[in-house]
Short mmCIF file of C-alpha atoms in Angstrom, two decimals:
data_model
loop_
_atom_site.label_atom_id
_atom_site.label_comp_id
_atom_site.label_asym_id
_atom_site.label_seq_id
_atom_site.Cartn_x
_atom_site.Cartn_y
_atom_site.Cartn_z
CA UNK A 1 90.17 83.00 65.83
CA UNK A 2 89.52 84.45 69.13
CA UNK A 3 87.65 87.69 69.64
CA UNK A 4 90.25 89.19 71.85
CA UNK A 5 93.33 87.82 69.84
CA UNK A 6 94.37 91.38 69.10
CA UNK A 7 94.75 92.19 73.13
CA UNK A 8 96.43 88.80 73.61
CA UNK A 9 98.91 89.40 70.88
CA UNK A 10 99.79 92.91 72.47
CA UNK A 11 99.77 91.41 75.92
CA UNK A 12 101.92 88.77 75.60
CA UNK A 13 104.76 91.08 74.33
CA UNK A 14 104.48 93.35 77.38
CA UNK A 15 107.53 92.78 79.86
CA UNK A 16 106.81 92.78 83.62
CA UNK A 17 103.42 91.18 83.64
CA UNK A 18 102.30 89.75 86.87
CA UNK A 19 99.59 87.84 88.18
CA UNK A 20 96.62 89.71 87.76
CA UNK A 21 97.91 92.34 85.53
CA UNK A 22 95.24 91.76 82.76
CA UNK A 23 92.57 92.12 85.54
CA UNK A 24 94.28 95.45 86.67
CA UNK A 25 94.42 96.89 83.10
CA UNK A 26 90.83 95.90 82.25
CA UNK A 27 89.67 97.69 85.67
CA UNK A 28 91.47 100.47 84.89
CA UNK A 29 90.11 101.12 81.20
CA UNK A 30 86.52 100.56 82.59
CA UNK A 31 86.67 102.64 85.59
CA UNK A 32 86.73 99.42 87.87
CA UNK A 33 83.45 98.63 86.59
CA UNK A 34 84.65 94.95 85.51
CA UNK A 35 87.98 93.01 85.18
CA UNK A 36 86.69 91.05 82.30
CA UNK A 37 87.61 91.57 78.79
CA UNK A 38 83.73 90.26 77.78
CA UNK A 39 82.11 92.90 79.63
CA UNK A 40 84.12 95.65 78.52
CA UNK A 41 82.19 98.58 75.72
CA UNK A 42 83.52 98.32 72.36
CA UNK A 43 84.91 102.04 73.21
CA UNK A 44 86.74 101.02 76.65
CA UNK A 45 88.30 97.90 74.48
CA UNK A 46 89.45 100.15 71.55
CA UNK A 47 91.09 102.58 74.23
CA UNK A 48 93.03 99.60 75.96
CA UNK A 49 94.15 98.39 72.47
CA UNK A 50 95.49 101.89 71.78
CA UNK A 51 96.96 102.06 75.28
CA UNK A 52 98.79 98.64 74.72
CA UNK A 53 100.05 100.05 71.16
CA UNK A 54 101.29 103.19 72.65
CA UNK A 55 103.17 101.23 75.52
CA UNK A 56 105.07 98.67 73.14
CA UNK A 57 106.29 101.70 71.06
CA UNK A 58 108.01 103.51 73.86
CA UNK A 59 111.70 102.49 74.66
CA UNK A 60 112.24 99.43 77.08
CA UNK A 61 115.31 101.25 78.58
CA UNK A 62 113.88 104.37 80.14
CA UNK A 63 116.25 106.68 82.57
CA UNK A 64 118.57 107.19 80.36
CA UNK A 65 120.67 110.55 81.04
CA UNK A 66 118.52 113.61 79.95
CA UNK A 67 115.24 111.49 79.65
CA UNK A 68 112.56 111.08 82.23
CA UNK A 69 112.30 108.01 83.93
CA UNK A 70 108.81 106.37 82.60
CA UNK A 71 106.82 104.89 85.38
CA UNK A 72 104.91 102.14 83.76
CA UNK A 73 103.67 98.66 84.12
CA UNK A 74 105.86 97.73 81.31
CA UNK A 75 109.05 98.43 83.19
CA UNK A 76 107.40 97.37 86.50
CA UNK A 77 110.86 95.70 87.73
CA UNK A 78 112.60 99.00 87.49
CA UNK A 79 110.05 100.66 89.40
CA UNK A 80 110.02 98.11 92.05
CA UNK A 81 113.80 98.60 92.28
CA UNK A 82 113.82 102.33 92.48
CA UNK A 83 111.39 102.18 95.39
CA UNK A 84 113.38 99.65 97.24
CA UNK A 85 116.29 101.84 96.87
CA UNK A 86 114.48 105.06 97.96
CA UNK A 87 112.95 103.46 100.88
CA UNK A 88 116.42 101.48 101.92
CA UNK A 89 118.02 104.83 101.55
CA UNK A 90 115.58 106.64 103.87
CA UNK A 91 116.10 103.80 106.35
CA UNK A 92 119.87 104.26 106.23
CA UNK A 93 119.45 108.19 106.45
CA UNK A 94 117.48 107.72 109.57
CA UNK A 95 120.15 105.07 111.05
CA UNK A 96 117.06 102.48 111.21
CA UNK A 97 118.18 98.81 111.06
CA UNK A 98 116.25 97.19 108.19
CA UNK A 99 115.73 94.25 106.03
CA UNK A 100 114.21 93.61 102.83
CA UNK A 101 111.00 92.46 104.13
CA UNK A 102 110.80 95.37 105.99
CA UNK A 103 111.35 97.64 102.89
CA UNK A 104 108.68 95.76 101.11
CA UNK A 105 106.24 95.89 103.66
CA UNK A 106 106.56 99.64 103.99
CA UNK A 107 106.48 100.15 100.42
CA UNK A 108 102.90 97.91 100.32
CA UNK A 109 101.48 99.69 103.66
CA UNK A 110 102.34 103.20 102.05
CA UNK A 111 100.58 102.23 99.04
CA UNK A 112 97.87 100.73 101.03
CA UNK A 113 98.25 97.27 99.07
CA UNK A 114 98.26 93.84 100.73
CA UNK A 115 101.56 92.70 98.84
CA UNK A 116 104.30 94.81 97.26
CA UNK A 117 104.21 92.84 94.00
CA UNK A 118 100.75 94.19 93.52
CA UNK A 119 101.43 97.73 93.47
CA UNK A 120 100.92 99.13 90.12
CA UNK A 121 103.50 101.48 88.50
CA UNK A 122 101.57 104.86 89.17
CA UNK A 123 101.19 103.86 92.94
CA UNK A 124 105.26 102.84 93.06
CA UNK A 125 105.77 106.50 91.77
CA UNK A 126 103.97 108.02 94.61
CA UNK A 127 105.82 105.98 96.95
CA UNK A 128 109.01 106.53 95.32
CA UNK A 129 108.45 110.50 95.60
CA UNK A 130 107.25 110.22 99.26
CA UNK A 131 110.20 108.68 100.40
CA UNK A 132 112.77 110.62 98.06
CA UNK A 133 111.33 113.45 99.88
CA UNK A 134 111.32 112.44 103.36
CA UNK A 135 115.02 111.40 102.43
CA UNK A 136 116.05 114.75 101.31
CA UNK A 137 114.19 116.42 104.53
CA UNK A 138 116.47 114.07 106.63
CA UNK A 139 119.33 115.21 104.69
CA UNK A 140 118.38 119.02 105.00
CA UNK A 141 117.89 118.51 108.93
CA UNK A 142 121.29 116.97 109.47
CA UNK A 143 123.06 119.72 107.60
CA UNK A 144 121.22 122.11 109.32
CA UNK A 145 122.20 120.39 112.70
CA UNK A 146 125.80 120.49 111.61
CA UNK A 147 125.83 124.18 111.12
CA UNK A 148 124.44 124.53 114.44
CA UNK A 149 127.08 122.10 116.15
CA UNK A 150 129.65 124.37 114.12
CA UNK A 151 128.38 127.62 115.41
CA UNK A 152 128.94 126.36 119.17
CA UNK A 153 132.11 127.25 120.65
CA UNK A 154 133.42 125.53 123.56
CA UNK A 155 134.75 127.80 126.50
#
């Protein structure tokens, strides 16, 4: 039996895995010191296993009314879709024509990652919040402009 069989049994249950996800996890729990399971200290490895256990205990359907959405690599696909919607909404609010490729490259550039699919959930949350704020700013500016236009009277 492998020295890391407990890790692999938990890891293989995680939804939303992607190429390099294991390396990202290990890197996160070793403060970017290594991406190899073999190079982890016993404490780091125990911490990683505890984290995976906790992640698997969370419900897989976040975002139910009244509950806050969980931004996690477990539900990474849902996180990506929310970011795409936020950026698309911003482009629509500003009247800018956009394609999915423009949206994905905008997200990647905003998160400072070379590829949209490599962005971890925490960074996706930041991008989502940024573009939601920009969208709200545009809506407020448009509302203020409408108020100003209504004040104008034609003589």
